[in-house]
XYZ file of C-alpha atoms in Angstrom:
406
model
C 91.816 50.571 92.645
C 92.240 46.572 93.080
C 90.236 43.630 90.907
C 88.004 41.329 92.898
C 86.509 37.920 92.357
C 82.332 38.601 91.738
C 80.828 36.118 92.828
C 80.104 34.373 89.833
C 84.047 33.797 89.354
C 84.165 37.210 87.188
C 87.056 39.983 88.098
C 85.449 43.420 88.101
C 87.507 46.087 87.312
C 85.291 49.485 89.365
C 87.782 51.919 86.686
C 87.463 50.156 83.622
C 85.547 51.896 81.142
C 82.696 49.858 79.040
C 82.468 48.971 75.030
C 80.948 51.588 73.812
C 77.400 50.354 72.726
C 76.616 49.839 68.842
C 74.137 52.650 67.213
C 70.963 50.403 65.696
C 72.991 50.170 61.968
C 75.609 49.043 63.104
C 73.770 46.556 66.062
C 72.211 45.124 62.716
C 75.324 44.661 60.770
C 76.747 42.744 63.829
C 73.950 40.139 64.019
C 74.047 39.794 60.247
C 77.186 38.757 60.012
C 77.592 35.939 61.727
C 78.415 34.618 59.105
C 77.871 32.500 60.439
C 78.775 34.259 58.661
C 80.094 33.244 57.481
C 78.007 32.310 54.811
C 80.254 32.471 52.334
C 83.932 32.196 53.471
C 83.159 29.781 56.532
C 85.170 31.206 60.027
C 87.365 28.905 60.620
C 86.508 26.682 57.677
C 89.125 23.471 56.499
C 88.636 22.730 54.223
C 90.650 25.855 52.088
C 92.679 23.742 49.756
C 91.702 25.798 47.164
C 91.504 29.336 47.159
C 87.366 28.963 46.248
C 85.904 26.073 47.841
C 85.648 28.105 50.675
C 83.125 29.993 49.365
C 78.853 29.212 49.680
C 78.453 29.051 45.995
C 81.569 26.233 45.162
C 81.076 24.332 48.773
C 77.506 23.934 47.867
C 79.358 22.613 44.572
C 81.161 20.074 45.852
C 78.664 18.463 48.387
C 76.005 18.452 45.789
C 78.874 16.003 43.050
C 79.615 13.881 46.554
C 75.501 13.785 47.886
C 73.661 13.888 44.906
C 70.486 17.030 45.109
C 68.338 15.211 47.022
C 71.523 14.225 49.543
C 72.503 17.590 49.953
C 69.655 19.441 50.704
C 68.089 16.832 53.081
C 72.044 17.182 54.651
C 71.873 21.485 54.967
C 68.342 20.621 56.674
C 69.004 18.087 59.615
C 72.611 20.245 59.600
C 70.435 22.961 60.170
C 68.006 21.598 62.581
C 71.492 21.258 64.947
C 72.507 24.044 64.009
C 70.119 25.928 65.983
C 70.049 24.664 69.290
C 73.507 25.301 68.997
C 72.427 28.399 67.527
C 69.254 29.118 70.317
C 71.131 28.429 73.787
C 73.890 30.002 73.567
C 71.368 33.452 72.243
C 69.091 31.797 75.522
C 73.075 32.390 78.437
C 73.086 35.512 76.127
C 70.440 36.838 76.809
C 69.943 35.449 80.938
C 73.370 36.705 81.817
C 75.349 39.593 79.046
C 79.290 39.721 79.004
C 81.976 40.852 76.815
C 82.773 37.286 75.007
C 79.961 35.929 75.146
C 79.769 31.358 75.919
C 84.277 31.728 76.464
C 82.361 33.863 79.812
C 79.877 31.672 80.710
C 81.698 28.367 80.232
C 84.088 29.774 83.297
C 80.714 30.742 85.548
C 78.860 28.392 84.181
C 81.256 25.249 83.997
C 84.239 26.520 85.886
C 88.284 28.407 85.190
C 90.215 25.499 83.218
C 87.142 24.615 80.970
C 86.599 28.891 80.131
C 90.695 28.738 80.093
C 90.856 25.807 76.766
C 87.141 26.925 75.168
C 89.631 30.378 75.130
C 92.013 30.451 74.189
C 91.241 27.717 71.516
C 88.355 30.007 70.477
C 90.671 32.932 70.378
C 93.303 31.450 68.378
C 90.488 29.553 65.407
C 89.657 33.629 64.885
C 93.231 34.701 65.395
C 94.229 32.543 62.474
C 91.468 32.270 60.504
C 92.293 36.455 59.110
C 95.265 35.648 58.004
C 93.298 32.301 55.403
C 90.659 34.568 54.204
C 93.519 37.731 53.559
C 95.359 34.543 51.273
C 91.397 33.752 49.791
C 91.307 37.422 49.433
C 94.352 38.324 47.354
C 93.813 34.770 45.922
C 91.412 36.581 44.415
C 91.864 39.690 43.009
C 94.886 38.032 41.027
C 91.976 36.416 38.960
C 91.676 39.915 37.357
C 95.389 40.940 37.655
C 97.691 37.220 37.220
C 101.104 39.995 37.661
C 99.679 41.479 39.978
C 102.824 41.658 43.274
C 100.934 39.355 46.056
C 101.986 41.033 49.095
C 100.605 44.229 47.821
C 96.343 43.299 48.995
C 97.866 40.764 51.284
C 98.937 44.380 52.914
C 96.372 46.597 51.874
C 94.048 44.123 53.330
C 95.736 43.511 56.501
C 96.398 46.871 56.907
C 91.604 47.896 56.230
C 91.018 44.999 59.085
C 93.542 46.361 61.212
C 92.873 49.870 61.136
C 88.633 49.270 60.957
C 89.753 47.069 64.699
C 91.136 49.848 66.448
C 88.105 51.539 65.448
C 84.975 52.561 67.303
C 83.074 49.444 67.401
C 79.978 51.720 64.600
C 83.487 51.322 62.061
C 83.413 48.050 62.635
C 78.941 47.963 62.518
C 79.029 50.252 58.892
C 81.570 47.800 57.257
C 79.710 44.588 58.004
C 76.637 46.634 57.810
C 77.627 46.871 54.191
C 78.757 44.126 53.265
C 75.849 42.476 54.669
C 73.217 43.788 52.704
C 75.835 43.352 48.606
C 76.135 40.226 49.767
C 72.143 39.869 50.155
C 70.966 41.453 47.450
C 73.928 39.716 45.179
C 73.006 36.320 46.175
C 68.708 37.358 46.065
C 69.800 38.141 42.236
C 71.508 35.067 41.942
C 68.822 33.080 42.705
C 66.044 35.131 41.161
C 69.035 34.021 37.679
C 68.815 30.682 38.669
C 65.279 30.551 38.464
C 64.681 32.156 35.639
C 67.094 29.846 33.522
C 65.838 26.687 34.920
C 62.345 27.975 33.743
C 64.324 28.815 29.617
C 63.690 32.161 30.220
C 66.977 33.686 28.612
C 67.006 33.133 24.994
C 68.501 30.668 23.341
C 68.415 28.713 26.302
C 65.455 25.475 27.068
C 63.783 24.349 29.581
C 65.628 22.980 32.213
C 62.751 22.096 34.932
C 63.202 18.815 37.497
C 65.330 17.584 35.156
C 67.954 17.041 37.206
C 66.049 15.408 39.635
C 65.066 12.787 37.487
C 66.862 8.929 35.812
C 69.510 9.053 34.487
C 70.530 11.964 37.410
C 70.035 9.509 41.094
C 68.859 11.687 43.976
C 71.442 10.440 46.536
C 75.422 9.999 45.314
C 77.825 7.230 45.468
C 80.875 9.404 47.006
C 84.057 7.018 48.218
C 83.087 3.425 47.505
C 79.674 2.064 46.138
C 75.409 1.352 47.077
C 74.225 2.415 50.056
C 77.346 2.792 51.946
C 78.792 4.828 49.142
C 74.938 7.058 49.017
C 75.442 7.383 52.874
C 79.092 8.400 53.013
C 78.405 10.548 50.450
C 75.219 12.509 52.101
C 78.015 11.772 55.471
C 80.385 14.686 53.502
C 78.288 17.294 53.089
C 77.407 16.880 56.576
C 80.621 17.838 56.678
C 80.765 21.458 54.713
C 77.092 22.648 56.351
C 78.570 22.400 58.930
C 81.449 24.260 58.129
C 79.141 27.108 56.253
C 76.789 27.500 59.897
C 79.378 27.852 61.632
C 80.193 30.260 64.107
C 76.418 31.461 63.594
C 75.918 31.371 67.822
C 78.950 33.906 68.317
C 76.428 36.871 67.524
C 76.499 36.378 71.087
C 78.908 37.644 72.109
C 78.524 41.132 71.280
C 76.214 41.307 73.942
C 77.604 43.086 76.048
C 78.509 46.092 73.410
C 74.563 46.321 72.260
C 71.730 48.022 73.608
C 68.867 45.772 75.998
C 71.265 42.144 74.869
C 68.527 40.491 76.304
C 65.516 41.191 73.529
C 68.554 42.770 71.290
C 69.954 39.177 71.208
C 67.881 36.744 70.438
C 65.558 38.339 68.134
C 68.126 39.587 65.471
C 70.094 35.556 66.529
C 66.959 34.010 65.371
C 66.711 35.701 62.616
C 69.569 35.480 61.303
C 69.707 31.940 61.501
C 65.815 32.367 59.036
C 68.082 33.967 56.817
C 71.228 31.397 56.453
C 68.977 28.434 56.287
C 67.015 29.808 53.979
C 69.984 30.692 51.655
C 71.547 27.947 51.784
C 68.014 25.485 51.095
C 67.482 28.337 48.621
C 70.985 28.158 47.021
C 71.893 24.379 47.096
C 67.777 23.882 45.663
C 68.011 25.885 42.297
C 71.965 25.207 42.236
C 71.102 21.373 41.707
C 67.735 22.539 38.550
C 71.014 23.759 36.693
C 73.093 21.774 37.366
C 74.105 18.342 36.826
C 75.559 16.821 40.310
C 77.685 14.234 38.162
C 79.231 17.228 36.685
C 82.737 17.370 37.038
C 83.921 20.970 37.012
C 82.400 20.587 40.685
C 84.724 18.129 41.925
C 87.626 20.165 40.290
C 90.100 22.135 42.487
C 90.819 25.064 41.014
C 92.509 27.860 41.622
C 89.272 30.679 40.075
C 86.171 31.885 39.848
C 85.246 30.114 37.057
C 83.120 26.127 38.975
C 81.660 27.667 40.673
C 78.259 25.661 39.841
C 76.105 29.604 39.037
C 79.400 29.935 36.931
C 79.546 26.980 35.677
C 75.109 27.508 35.159
C 75.539 30.561 33.812
C 77.844 30.484 31.355
C 77.338 27.391 29.715
C 73.692 29.148 28.944
C 75.802 32.488 27.429
C 76.220 34.333 29.811
C 78.916 36.175 30.214
C 80.829 38.068 32.746
C 79.615 36.120 35.761
C 82.692 34.791 36.611
C 84.352 38.840 37.928
C 80.438 39.265 40.283
C 81.545 36.118 41.712
C 85.069 36.780 42.190
C 84.153 40.723 43.579
C 81.030 38.581 46.266
C 83.462 36.228 46.788
C 86.863 39.045 47.536
C 84.383 40.667 49.425
C 83.517 38.248 51.581
C 86.260 36.838 51.732
C 87.369 40.034 53.621
C 84.116 40.814 55.611
C 85.020 37.539 57.131
C 89.105 39.095 58.140
C 87.494 41.180 59.600
C 84.195 39.872 61.637
C 87.225 36.551 62.604
C 89.666 39.526 63.939
C 86.933 41.495 66.366
C 86.448 38.062 67.716
C 89.396 37.127 68.163
C 90.059 41.058 70.300
C 86.655 40.259 72.514
C 87.208 36.772 73.010
C 90.278 37.490 74.404
C 89.711 40.919 75.943
C 87.207 38.291 78.308
C 89.589 35.913 78.878
C 91.602 39.593 81.239
C 88.299 40.425 82.105
C 88.043 36.507 83.971
C 91.710 36.667 85.056
C 93.215 34.653 81.916
C 95.320 36.201 80.267
C 97.468 39.528 80.684
C 96.103 41.917 82.129
C 97.208 45.031 79.893
C 94.873 43.482 77.820
C 92.249 44.915 79.695
C 93.016 48.244 77.995
C 90.527 50.597 75.743
C 91.296 53.085 73.134
C 89.533 56.730 72.606
C 87.309 55.034 71.148
C 86.479 52.463 73.000
C 88.417 49.850 71.450
C 90.782 47.109 73.712
C 93.767 47.757 71.484
C 96.378 45.770 72.401
C 93.808 43.031 72.687
C 92.759 44.615 69.232
C 97.276 44.673 68.767
C 98.187 41.161 69.642
C 95.084 39.102 67.559
C 95.366 41.761 63.917
C 99.731 40.304 64.497
C 98.487 37.224 62.878
C 97.918 38.709 59.519
C 102.204 38.453 58.793
C 101.252 35.061 58.731
C 100.213 35.846 54.552
C 102.777 36.436 53.484
C 104.299 33.360 54.115
C 102.209 32.055 51.598
C 103.551 34.574 48.479
C 105.993 32.062 46.906
C 103.183 29.492 45.961
C 100.684 30.587 46.287
C 98.187 32.870 48.452
C 95.989 29.926 50.394
C 98.547 26.896 49.363
C 99.890 26.916 52.551
C 101.491 29.307 56.004
C 98.293 30.445 57.441
C 95.877 27.303 56.235
C 98.604 25.194 57.613
C 97.490 26.750 60.991
C 94.379 26.884 60.601
C 93.693 23.446 59.467
C 95.621 22.422 62.273
């Protein structure tokens, strides 16, 4: 049957089988991993100059070094309010008009075709090209345990795993993200509790720290690139930029609008809860880190290629607690894979949504027996090959990150 346009400007496909619904746990997983999740590996982050700076902890460390404890904390709180506005606007639109590809198709409905096309293709590209950057980051993290390992091996394994998950039923994606989210949240809570214990002098042969690094001679606002009030403002602004990337894409949960049960209730509820959790974890992490690591610690700003200069690792290693780098590396590795997986999911649903509105080739409408838009997944996951371009120069240094930064 021929396609026809509805009054909203959408392309109706009477014979097209809708994408399957999540079960409750898969739904929950999609909502938890907004990463924003982006949370520890930020989606489409342009700060890909080294392997670990992409993580929640390393981003916090750089922001702390640039802005100081109070400047960094205020930056994350203030940027959180800005992000909340965008997240709630997105949730309101998706609750009112729950459609596949979320805000991308909303742009077509309420602003016009040209806006929808520009928004959709730009968002698809940013998600598709970020996936190989995440694979490169994860590959570098694997090298922390085995530096002699041929990097083509973990790249191939991770790329294949992402492809298999996204070609399968959406439930499989939800299950993976659910357990990854539970693992990451549990470990972050563990680090926060351990950080507080460390600050209070609760570990053997370790002194009470308290608010030492919030008092003279440690400034609450650090100068960045220049001196005086201007330097302190630039330090604060630098932390604001880090916070913006950290909170980035918290609204993309709304893209699941067409694939969730009762979206008019589930999307706003999930977005509010997700954003609250992200705010709490980020702000709490910033505060704890600022208590146990001085902002003038030079290790926070070094361009290293491993986790040894993450602020939590610095704090616990200084206290003589061993094994923390390996634990932190494992957390970041699962986060990198989770982020790459989510990027492919979002990219495939975005370009499928573009096809629904006639803004992308019609072959992208095809679904496999699991209900996944397999051609949309294919044109999104194929970008993973770019991760191989960094083999001769070190993963995450060239190739995928160059495309992502552009």
